[in-house]
PDB file of N, CA and C in Angstrom:
ATOM      1  N   MET A   1     -29.378 -32.492 265.854  1.00  0.00           N
ATOM      2  CA  MET A   1     -30.260 -32.163 264.767  1.00  0.00           C
ATOM      3  C   MET A   1     -29.438 -31.744 263.547  1.00  0.00           C
ATOM      4  N   ASN A   2     -29.906 -32.110 262.387  1.00  0.00           N
ATOM      5  CA  ASN A   2     -29.254 -31.808 261.128  1.00  0.00           C
ATOM      6  C   ASN A   2     -29.272 -30.291 260.882  1.00  0.00           C
ATOM      7  N   PRO A   3     -28.098 -29.682 260.603  1.00  0.00           N
ATOM      8  CA  PRO A   3     -28.066 -28.226 260.411  1.00  0.00           C
ATOM      9  C   PRO A   3     -28.920 -27.752 259.231  1.00  0.00           C
ATOM     10  N   ILE A   4     -29.005 -28.552 258.186  1.00  0.00           N
ATOM     11  CA  ILE A   4     -29.816 -28.159 257.034  1.00  0.00           C
ATOM     12  C   ILE A   4     -31.296 -28.161 257.412  1.00  0.00           C
ATOM     13  N   HIS A   5     -31.696 -29.160 258.183  1.00  0.00           N
ATOM     14  CA  HIS A   5     -33.094 -29.223 258.642  1.00  0.00           C
ATOM     15  C   HIS A   5     -33.405 -28.034 259.546  1.00  0.00           C
ATOM     16  N   THR A   6     -32.465 -27.693 260.415  1.00  0.00           N
ATOM     17  CA  THR A   6     -32.655 -26.553 261.319  1.00  0.00           C
ATOM     18  C   THR A   6     -32.774 -25.262 260.524  1.00  0.00           C
ATOM     19  N   LEU A   7     -31.905 -25.082 259.548  1.00  0.00           N
ATOM     20  CA  LEU A   7     -31.944 -23.889 258.717  1.00  0.00           C
ATOM     21  C   LEU A   7     -33.277 -23.801 257.974  1.00  0.00           C
ATOM     22  N   ARG A   8     -33.706 -24.908 257.415  1.00  0.00           N
ATOM     23  CA  ARG A   8     -34.969 -24.939 256.672  1.00  0.00           C
ATOM     24  C   ARG A   8     -36.137 -24.584 257.587  1.00  0.00           C
ATOM     25  N   SER A   9     -36.161 -25.149 258.775  1.00  0.00           N
ATOM     26  CA  SER A   9     -37.271 -24.857 259.686  1.00  0.00           C
ATOM     27  C   SER A   9     -37.213 -23.413 260.175  1.00  0.00           C
ATOM     28  N   ASP A  10     -36.015 -22.838 260.256  1.00  0.00           N
ATOM     29  CA  ASP A  10     -35.889 -21.428 260.641  1.00  0.00           C
ATOM     30  C   ASP A  10     -36.354 -20.493 259.520  1.00  0.00           C
ATOM     31  N   LEU A  11     -36.147 -20.899 258.279  1.00  0.00           N
ATOM     32  CA  LEU A  11     -36.475 -20.047 257.148  1.00  0.00           C
ATOM     33  C   LEU A  11     -37.947 -20.113 256.730  1.00  0.00           C
ATOM     34  N   GLN A  12     -38.631 -21.188 257.078  1.00  0.00           N
ATOM     35  CA  GLN A  12     -40.025 -21.328 256.657  1.00  0.00           C
ATOM     36  C   GLN A  12     -40.921 -20.194 257.148  1.00  0.00           C
ATOM     37  N   PRO A  13     -40.847 -19.797 258.419  1.00  0.00           N
ATOM     38  CA  PRO A  13     -41.695 -18.667 258.846  1.00  0.00           C
ATOM     39  C   PRO A  13     -41.341 -17.370 258.118  1.00  0.00           C
ATOM     40  N   LEU A  14     -40.070 -17.161 257.866  1.00  0.00           N
ATOM     41  CA  LEU A  14     -39.641 -15.964 257.140  1.00  0.00           C
ATOM     42  C   LEU A  14     -40.183 -15.985 255.712  1.00  0.00           C
ATOM     43  N   ALA A  15     -40.121 -17.118 255.066  1.00  0.00           N
ATOM     44  CA  ALA A  15     -40.643 -17.244 253.701  1.00  0.00           C
ATOM     45  C   ALA A  15     -42.149 -16.978 253.682  1.00  0.00           C
ATOM     46  N   GLN A  16     -42.867 -17.457 254.681  1.00  0.00           N
ATOM     47  CA  GLN A  16     -44.309 -17.212 254.752  1.00  0.00           C
ATOM     48  C   GLN A  16     -44.595 -15.725 254.953  1.00  0.00           C
ATOM     49  N   GLN A  17     -43.800 -15.074 255.780  1.00  0.00           N
ATOM     50  CA  GLN A  17     -43.974 -13.636 255.994  1.00  0.00           C
ATOM     51  C   GLN A  17     -43.739 -12.868 254.696  1.00  0.00           C
ATOM     52  N   MET A  18     -42.752 -13.287 253.934  1.00  0.00           N
ATOM     53  CA  MET A  18     -42.477 -12.622 252.652  1.00  0.00           C
ATOM     54  C   MET A  18     -43.626 -12.838 251.674  1.00  0.00           C
ATOM     55  N   ARG A  19     -44.170 -14.047 251.614  1.00  0.00           N
ATOM     56  CA  ARG A  19     -45.321 -14.302 250.739  1.00  0.00           C
ATOM     57  C   ARG A  19     -46.497 -13.411 251.137  1.00  0.00           C
ATOM     58  N   ASP A  20     -46.736 -13.302 252.441  1.00  0.00           N
ATOM     59  CA  ASP A  20     -47.824 -12.450 252.934  1.00  0.00           C
ATOM     60  C   ASP A  20     -47.582 -10.985 252.574  1.00  0.00           C
ATOM     61  N   LEU A  21     -46.355 -10.536 252.705  1.00  0.00           N
ATOM     62  CA  LEU A  21     -45.998  -9.156 252.362  1.00  0.00           C
ATOM     63  C   LEU A  21     -46.256  -8.891 250.878  1.00  0.00           C
ATOM     64  N   TYR A  22     -45.882  -9.827 250.033  1.00  0.00           N
ATOM     65  CA  TYR A  22     -46.100  -9.664 248.602  1.00  0.00           C
ATOM     66  C   TYR A  22     -47.595  -9.631 248.296  1.00  0.00           C
ATOM     67  N   ARG A  23     -48.375 -10.491 248.932  1.00  0.00           N
ATOM     68  CA  ARG A  23     -49.826 -10.482 248.708  1.00  0.00           C
ATOM     69  C   ARG A  23     -50.428  -9.137 249.100  1.00  0.00           C
ATOM     70  N   GLN A  24     -49.995  -8.610 250.234  1.00  0.00           N
ATOM     71  CA  GLN A  24     -50.491  -7.299 250.680  1.00  0.00           C
ATOM     72  C   GLN A  24     -50.089  -6.203 249.701  1.00  0.00           C
ATOM     73  N   ALA A  25     -48.845  -6.248 249.251  1.00  0.00           N
ATOM     74  CA  ALA A  25     -48.355  -5.233 248.315  1.00  0.00           C
ATOM     75  C   ALA A  25     -49.149  -5.266 247.016  1.00  0.00           C
ATOM     76  N   VAL A  26     -49.428  -6.452 246.510  1.00  0.00           N
ATOM     77  CA  VAL A  26     -50.193  -6.583 245.267  1.00  0.00           C
ATOM     78  C   VAL A  26     -51.610  -6.055 245.468  1.00  0.00           C
ATOM     79  N   ALA A  27     -52.228  -6.402 246.574  1.00  0.00           N
ATOM     80  CA  ALA A  27     -53.595  -5.945 246.842  1.00  0.00           C
ATOM     81  C   ALA A  27     -53.653  -4.418 246.933  1.00  0.00           C
ATOM     82  N   GLN A  28     -52.708  -3.826 247.629  1.00  0.00           N
ATOM     83  CA  GLN A  28     -52.695  -2.367 247.768  1.00  0.00           C
ATOM     84  C   GLN A  28     -52.415  -1.695 246.429  1.00  0.00           C
ATOM     85  N   ALA A  29     -51.471  -2.220 245.688  1.00  0.00           N
ATOM     86  CA  ALA A  29     -51.146  -1.640 244.383  1.00  0.00           C
ATOM     87  C   ALA A  29     -52.332  -1.768 243.436  1.00  0.00           C
ATOM     88  N   ASN A  30     -52.983  -2.905 243.466  1.00  0.00           N
ATOM     89  CA  ASN A  30     -54.133  -3.135 242.603  1.00  0.00           C
ATOM     90  C   ASN A  30     -55.234  -2.121 242.882  1.00  0.00           C
ATOM     91  N   ALA A  31     -55.483  -1.862 244.156  1.00  0.00           N
ATOM     92  CA  ALA A  31     -56.521  -0.893 244.537  1.00  0.00           C
ATOM     93  C   ALA A  31     -56.149   0.507 244.048  1.00  0.00           C
ATOM     94  N   GLU A  32     -54.901   0.902 244.243  1.00  0.00           N
ATOM     95  CA  GLU A  32     -54.458   2.237 243.834  1.00  0.00           C
ATOM     96  C   GLU A  32     -54.486   2.377 242.310  1.00  0.00           C
ATOM     97  N   VAL A  33     -53.998   1.378 241.601  1.00  0.00           N
ATOM     98  CA  VAL A  33     -53.974   1.432 240.136  1.00  0.00           C
ATOM     99  C   VAL A  33     -55.404   1.428 239.592  1.00  0.00           C
ATOM    100  N   SER A  34     -56.272   0.639 240.160  1.00  0.00           N
ATOM    101  CA  SER A  34     -57.669   0.634 239.716  1.00  0.00           C
ATOM    102  C   SER A  34     -58.295   2.015 239.879  1.00  0.00           C
ATOM    103  N   ASP A  35     -58.000   2.680 240.991  1.00  0.00           N
ATOM    104  CA  ASP A  35     -58.528   4.026 241.211  1.00  0.00           C
ATOM    105  C   ASP A  35     -57.977   5.005 240.170  1.00  0.00           C
ATOM    106  N   ILE A  36     -56.687   4.908 239.903  1.00  0.00           N
ATOM    107  CA  ILE A  36     -56.060   5.789 238.901  1.00  0.00           C
ATOM    108  C   ILE A  36     -56.711   5.571 237.534  1.00  0.00           C
ATOM    109  N   LEU A  37     -56.932   4.322 237.171  1.00  0.00           N
ATOM    110  CA  LEU A  37     -57.494   4.025 235.857  1.00  0.00           C
ATOM    111  C   LEU A  37     -58.972   4.410 235.768  1.00  0.00           C
ATOM    112  N   GLN A  38     -59.729   4.136 236.817  1.00  0.00           N
ATOM    113  CA  GLN A  38     -61.162   4.455 236.797  1.00  0.00           C
ATOM    114  C   GLN A  38     -61.416   5.948 236.721  1.00  0.00           C
ATOM    115  N   THR A  39     -60.555   6.726 237.340  1.00  0.00           N
ATOM    116  CA  THR A  39     -60.726   8.179 237.326  1.00  0.00           C
ATOM    117  C   THR A  39     -59.942   8.836 236.196  1.00  0.00           C
ATOM    118  N   ASN A  40     -59.242   8.022 235.418  1.00  0.00           N
ATOM    119  CA  ASN A  40     -58.383   8.510 234.333  1.00  0.00           C
ATOM    120  C   ASN A  40     -57.420   9.584 234.851  1.00  0.00           C
ATOM    121  N   ASP A  41     -56.881   9.327 236.028  1.00  0.00           N
ATOM    122  CA  ASP A  41     -55.971  10.272 236.679  1.00  0.00           C
ATOM    123  C   ASP A  41     -54.693  10.410 235.860  1.00  0.00           C
ATOM    124  N   ARG A  42     -54.265  11.645 235.646  1.00  0.00           N
ATOM    125  CA  ARG A  42     -53.044  11.922 234.885  1.00  0.00           C
ATOM    126  C   ARG A  42     -52.018  12.650 235.742  1.00  0.00           C
ATOM    127  N   ASP A  43     -52.155  12.512 237.042  1.00  0.00           N
ATOM    128  CA  ASP A  43     -51.212  13.140 237.973  1.00  0.00           C
ATOM    129  C   ASP A  43     -49.898  12.357 237.938  1.00  0.00           C
ATOM    130  N   SER A  44     -48.922  12.911 237.247  1.00  0.00           N
ATOM    131  CA  SER A  44     -47.641  12.213 237.061  1.00  0.00           C
ATOM    132  C   SER A  44     -46.972  11.888 238.384  1.00  0.00           C
ATOM    133  N   ALA A  45     -47.047  12.788 239.347  1.00  0.00           N
ATOM    134  CA  ALA A  45     -46.403  12.536 240.643  1.00  0.00           C
ATOM    135  C   ALA A  45     -47.032  11.321 241.322  1.00  0.00           C
ATOM    136  N   ARG A  46     -48.366  11.248 241.300  1.00  0.00           N
ATOM    137  CA  ARG A  46     -49.056  10.109 241.917  1.00  0.00           C
ATOM    138  C   ARG A  46     -48.700   8.811 241.197  1.00  0.00           C
ATOM    139  N   ILE A  47     -48.724   8.849 239.882  1.00  0.00           N
ATOM    140  CA  ILE A  47     -48.443   7.635 239.103  1.00  0.00           C
ATOM    141  C   ILE A  47     -47.002   7.190 239.303  1.00  0.00           C
ATOM    142  N   GLU A  48     -46.074   8.114 239.265  1.00  0.00           N
ATOM    143  CA  GLU A  48     -44.668   7.739 239.439  1.00  0.00           C
ATOM    144  C   GLU A  48     -44.388   7.232 240.847  1.00  0.00           C
ATOM    145  N   ARG A  49     -45.052   7.806 241.826  1.00  0.00           N
ATOM    146  CA  ARG A  49     -44.906   7.300 243.201  1.00  0.00           C
ATOM    147  C   ARG A  49     -45.365   5.837 243.269  1.00  0.00           C
ATOM    148  N   GLN A  50     -46.486   5.560 242.601  1.00  0.00           N
ATOM    149  CA  GLN A  50     -47.005   4.189 242.598  1.00  0.00           C
ATOM    150  C   GLN A  50     -46.070   3.249 241.838  1.00  0.00           C
ATOM    151  N   LEU A  51     -45.576   3.681 240.702  1.00  0.00           N
ATOM    152  CA  LEU A  51     -44.644   2.847 239.945  1.00  0.00           C
ATOM    153  C   LEU A  51     -43.372   2.576 240.750  1.00  0.00           C
ATOM    154  N   ASP A  52     -42.885   3.597 241.450  1.00  0.00           N
ATOM    155  CA  ASP A  52     -41.705   3.417 242.311  1.00  0.00           C
ATOM    156  C   ASP A  52     -41.958   2.354 243.372  1.00  0.00           C
ATOM    157  N   HIS A  53     -43.122   2.413 243.994  1.00  0.00           N
ATOM    158  CA  HIS A  53     -43.454   1.432 245.034  1.00  0.00           C
ATOM    159  C   HIS A  53     -43.530   0.020 244.453  1.00  0.00           C
ATOM    160  N   MET A  54     -44.104  -0.096 243.276  1.00  0.00           N
ATOM    161  CA  MET A  54     -44.303  -1.421 242.688  1.00  0.00           C
ATOM    162  C   MET A  54     -43.018  -2.040 242.158  1.00  0.00           C
ATOM    163  N   LEU A  55     -42.084  -1.224 241.721  1.00  0.00           N
ATOM    164  CA  LEU A  55     -40.862  -1.765 241.102  1.00  0.00           C
ATOM    165  C   LEU A  55     -40.165  -2.801 241.979  1.00  0.00           C
ATOM    166  N   GLY A  56     -40.102  -2.553 243.264  1.00  0.00           N
ATOM    167  CA  GLY A  56     -39.413  -3.474 244.160  1.00  0.00           C
ATOM    168  C   GLY A  56     -40.080  -4.825 244.303  1.00  0.00           C
ATOM    169  N   PHE A  57     -41.342  -4.918 243.866  1.00  0.00           N
ATOM    170  CA  PHE A  57     -42.097  -6.163 243.995  1.00  0.00           C
ATOM    171  C   PHE A  57     -42.372  -6.822 242.647  1.00  0.00           C
ATOM    172  N   CYS A  58     -41.821  -6.279 241.581  1.00  0.00           N
ATOM    173  CA  CYS A  58     -42.142  -6.774 240.237  1.00  0.00           C
ATOM    174  C   CYS A  58     -41.537  -8.135 239.905  1.00  0.00           C
ATOM    175  N   CYS A  59     -40.799  -8.709 240.823  1.00  0.00           N
ATOM    176  CA  CYS A  59     -40.360 -10.095 240.604  1.00  0.00           C
ATOM    177  C   CYS A  59     -41.550 -11.041 240.753  1.00  0.00           C
ATOM    178  N   ASP A  60     -42.613 -10.534 241.372  1.00  0.00           N
ATOM    179  CA  ASP A  60     -43.848 -11.302 241.541  1.00  0.00           C
ATOM    180  C   ASP A  60     -44.700 -11.130 240.278  1.00  0.00           C
ATOM    181  N   PRO A  61     -45.124 -12.212 239.643  1.00  0.00           N
ATOM    182  CA  PRO A  61     -45.890 -12.105 238.391  1.00  0.00           C
ATOM    183  C   PRO A  61     -47.186 -11.299 238.539  1.00  0.00           C
ATOM    184  N   GLU A  62     -47.836 -11.408 239.682  1.00  0.00           N
ATOM    185  CA  GLU A  62     -49.069 -10.643 239.885  1.00  0.00           C
ATOM    186  C   GLU A  62     -48.779  -9.143 239.947  1.00  0.00           C
ATOM    187  N   MET A  63     -47.711  -8.769 240.618  1.00  0.00           N
ATOM    188  CA  MET A  63     -47.354  -7.348 240.689  1.00  0.00           C
ATOM    189  C   MET A  63     -46.937  -6.843 239.320  1.00  0.00           C
ATOM    190  N   LEU A  64     -46.256  -7.666 238.560  1.00  0.00           N
ATOM    191  CA  LEU A  64     -45.846  -7.260 237.225  1.00  0.00           C
ATOM    192  C   LEU A  64     -47.062  -6.935 236.363  1.00  0.00           C
ATOM    193  N   LEU A  65     -48.131  -7.695 236.503  1.00  0.00           N
ATOM    194  CA  LEU A  65     -49.348  -7.410 235.745  1.00  0.00           C
ATOM    195  C   LEU A  65     -49.923  -6.045 236.120  1.00  0.00           C
ATOM    196  N   VAL A  66     -49.928  -5.728 237.399  1.00  0.00           N
ATOM    197  CA  VAL A  66     -50.441  -4.440 237.860  1.00  0.00           C
ATOM    198  C   VAL A  66     -49.535  -3.314 237.352  1.00  0.00           C
ATOM    199  N   PHE A  67     -48.235  -3.531 237.422  1.00  0.00           N
ATOM    200  CA  PHE A  67     -47.254  -2.568 236.922  1.00  0.00           C
ATOM    201  C   PHE A  67     -47.502  -2.281 235.440  1.00  0.00           C
ATOM    202  N   LYS A  68     -47.726  -3.327 234.662  1.00  0.00           N
ATOM    203  CA  LYS A  68     -47.967  -3.168 233.231  1.00  0.00           C
ATOM    204  C   LYS A  68     -49.257  -2.400 232.968  1.00  0.00           C
ATOM    205  N   ARG A  69     -50.295  -2.678 233.759  1.00  0.00           N
ATOM    206  CA  ARG A  69     -51.561  -1.943 233.593  1.00  0.00           C
ATOM    207  C   ARG A  69     -51.338  -0.447 233.759  1.00  0.00           C
ATOM    208  N   LEU A  70     -50.599  -0.080 234.791  1.00  0.00           N
ATOM    209  CA  LEU A  70     -50.359   1.335 235.038  1.00  0.00           C
ATOM    210  C   LEU A  70     -49.450   1.935 233.958  1.00  0.00           C
ATOM    211  N   CYS A  71     -48.472   1.174 233.518  1.00  0.00           N
ATOM    212  CA  CYS A  71     -47.582   1.665 232.451  1.00  0.00           C
ATOM    213  C   CYS A  71     -48.364   1.930 231.164  1.00  0.00           C
ATOM    214  N   ARG A  72     -49.316   1.061 230.841  1.00  0.00           N
ATOM    215  CA  ARG A  72     -50.114   1.271 229.630  1.00  0.00           C
ATOM    216  C   ARG A  72     -50.892   2.590 229.719  1.00  0.00           C
ATOM    217  N   HIS A  73     -51.431   2.868 230.879  1.00  0.00           N
ATOM    218  CA  HIS A  73     -52.156   4.121 231.083  1.00  0.00           C
ATOM    219  C   HIS A  73     -51.199   5.311 230.988  1.00  0.00           C
ATOM    220  N   TYR A  74     -50.090   5.227 231.679  1.00  0.00           N
ATOM    221  CA  TYR A  74     -49.139   6.341 231.737  1.00  0.00           C
ATOM    222  C   TYR A  74     -48.548   6.631 230.359  1.00  0.00           C
ATOM    223  N   PHE A  75     -48.350   5.586 229.576  1.00  0.00           N
ATOM    224  CA  PHE A  75     -47.760   5.734 228.246  1.00  0.00           C
ATOM    225  C   PHE A  75     -48.601   6.639 227.338  1.00  0.00           C
ATOM    226  N   THR A  76     -49.911   6.676 227.575  1.00  0.00           N
ATOM    227  CA  THR A  76     -50.792   7.458 226.701  1.00  0.00           C
ATOM    228  C   THR A  76     -50.515   8.955 226.776  1.00  0.00           C
ATOM    229  N   PHE A  77     -49.901   9.422 227.871  1.00  0.00           N
ATOM    230  CA  PHE A  77     -49.611  10.853 227.977  1.00  0.00           C
ATOM    231  C   PHE A  77     -48.196  11.163 228.448  1.00  0.00           C
ATOM    232  N   ALA A  78     -47.429  10.147 228.809  1.00  0.00           N
ATOM    233  CA  ALA A  78     -46.036  10.371 229.210  1.00  0.00           C
ATOM    234  C   ALA A  78     -45.168   9.202 228.730  1.00  0.00           C
ATOM    235  N   PRO A  79     -45.003   9.072 227.416  1.00  0.00           N
ATOM    236  CA  PRO A  79     -44.286   7.906 226.889  1.00  0.00           C
ATOM    237  C   PRO A  79     -42.813   7.846 227.296  1.00  0.00           C
ATOM    238  N   VAL A  80     -42.155   8.982 227.402  1.00  0.00           N
ATOM    239  CA  VAL A  80     -40.732   8.965 227.766  1.00  0.00           C
ATOM    240  C   VAL A  80     -40.563   8.504 229.213  1.00  0.00           C
ATOM    241  N   ALA A  81     -41.357   9.051 230.107  1.00  0.00           N
ATOM    242  CA  ALA A  81     -41.278   8.647 231.518  1.00  0.00           C
ATOM    243  C   ALA A  81     -41.633   7.169 231.676  1.00  0.00           C
ATOM    244  N   THR A  82     -42.635   6.721 230.932  1.00  0.00           N
ATOM    245  CA  THR A  82     -43.031   5.306 230.998  1.00  0.00           C
ATOM    246  C   THR A  82     -41.884   4.413 230.532  1.00  0.00           C
ATOM    247  N   ALA A  83     -41.235   4.807 229.460  1.00  0.00           N
ATOM    248  CA  ALA A  83     -40.102   4.026 228.943  1.00  0.00           C
ATOM    249  C   ALA A  83     -38.990   3.934 229.986  1.00  0.00           C
ATOM    250  N   GLU A  84     -38.807   4.992 230.744  1.00  0.00           N
ATOM    251  CA  GLU A  84     -37.788   4.962 231.807  1.00  0.00           C
ATOM    252  C   GLU A  84     -38.156   3.952 232.891  1.00  0.00           C
ATOM    253  N   TYR A  85     -39.432   3.849 233.226  1.00  0.00           N
ATOM    254  CA  TYR A  85     -39.855   2.857 234.216  1.00  0.00           C
ATOM    255  C   TYR A  85     -39.726   1.438 233.675  1.00  0.00           C
ATOM    256  N   ILE A  86     -40.031   1.273 232.411  1.00  0.00           N
ATOM    257  CA  ILE A  86     -39.864  -0.050 231.804  1.00  0.00           C
ATOM    258  C   ILE A  86     -38.391  -0.444 231.799  1.00  0.00           C
ATOM    259  N   GLN A  87     -37.530   0.504 231.500  1.00  0.00           N
ATOM    260  CA  GLN A  87     -36.090   0.236 231.522  1.00  0.00           C
ATOM    261  C   GLN A  87     -35.628  -0.090 232.944  1.00  0.00           C
ATOM    262  N   ALA A  88     -36.151   0.621 233.918  1.00  0.00           N
ATOM    263  CA  ALA A  88     -35.796   0.337 235.318  1.00  0.00           C
ATOM    264  C   ALA A  88     -36.226  -1.073 235.694  1.00  0.00           C
ATOM    265  N   TYR A  89     -37.422  -1.470 235.256  1.00  0.00           N
ATOM    266  CA  TYR A  89     -37.871  -2.846 235.504  1.00  0.00           C
ATOM    267  C   TYR A  89     -36.901  -3.845 234.871  1.00  0.00           C
ATOM    268  N   ARG A  90     -36.534  -3.607 233.638  1.00  0.00           N
ATOM    269  CA  ARG A  90     -35.636  -4.532 232.932  1.00  0.00           C
ATOM    270  C   ARG A  90     -34.291  -4.648 233.626  1.00  0.00           C
ATOM    271  N   GLU A  91     -33.777  -3.528 234.098  1.00  0.00           N
ATOM    272  CA  GLU A  91     -32.484  -3.557 234.789  1.00  0.00           C
ATOM    273  C   GLU A  91     -32.567  -4.306 236.115  1.00  0.00           C
ATOM    274  N   MET A  92     -33.694  -4.207 236.784  1.00  0.00           N
ATOM    275  CA  MET A  92     -33.838  -4.867 238.078  1.00  0.00           C
ATOM    276  C   MET A  92     -34.200  -6.357 237.953  1.00  0.00           C
ATOM    277  N   TRP A  93     -35.107  -6.695 237.026  1.00  0.00           N
ATOM    278  CA  TRP A  93     -35.717  -8.015 237.070  1.00  0.00           C
ATOM    279  C   TRP A  93     -35.546  -8.876 235.843  1.00  0.00           C
ATOM    280  N   ASP A  94     -35.313  -8.298 234.674  1.00  0.00           N
ATOM    281  CA  ASP A  94     -35.178  -9.135 233.477  1.00  0.00           C
ATOM    282  C   ASP A  94     -33.915  -9.972 233.568  1.00  0.00           C
ATOM    283  N   THR A  95     -34.037 -11.209 233.149  1.00  0.00           N
ATOM    284  CA  THR A  95     -32.864 -12.079 233.111  1.00  0.00           C
ATOM    285  C   THR A  95     -32.345 -12.123 231.689  1.00  0.00           C
ATOM    286  N   PRO A  96     -31.029 -12.181 231.538  1.00  0.00           N
ATOM    287  CA  PRO A  96     -30.463 -12.196 230.174  1.00  0.00           C
ATOM    288  C   PRO A  96     -30.806 -13.458 229.411  1.00  0.00           C
TER     289      PRO A  96
END
C-alpha cells in the first residue's frame, strides 16, 4: 500500500474529530457569549475566562465572530483589557 495513501486514511478520522471539536467549541462559546450579552454581564473574570477559552479556537472563522462579539461588549467598560485580548489574538493568529 502507498505510504501517502495510508497516512491520508489514518489522518481522516483525526481531522473529522478536530472539526467536531471546533463545532462543539463554537456552540458552547456562542451560548455563553449570548448569555453574557443578553444579561449585560460586566463580570470581568467571567468574560476574560471566556475570551481565554475562545482564543485557542480563533483560527476558526465562526469562533472569531463570537470572539469579536464578546470583545465589542467588553470594550464598552474595559477597553485596555479588551485591547490586550485583541493583541493576543493578533499574535496567535494574524498572518503578516
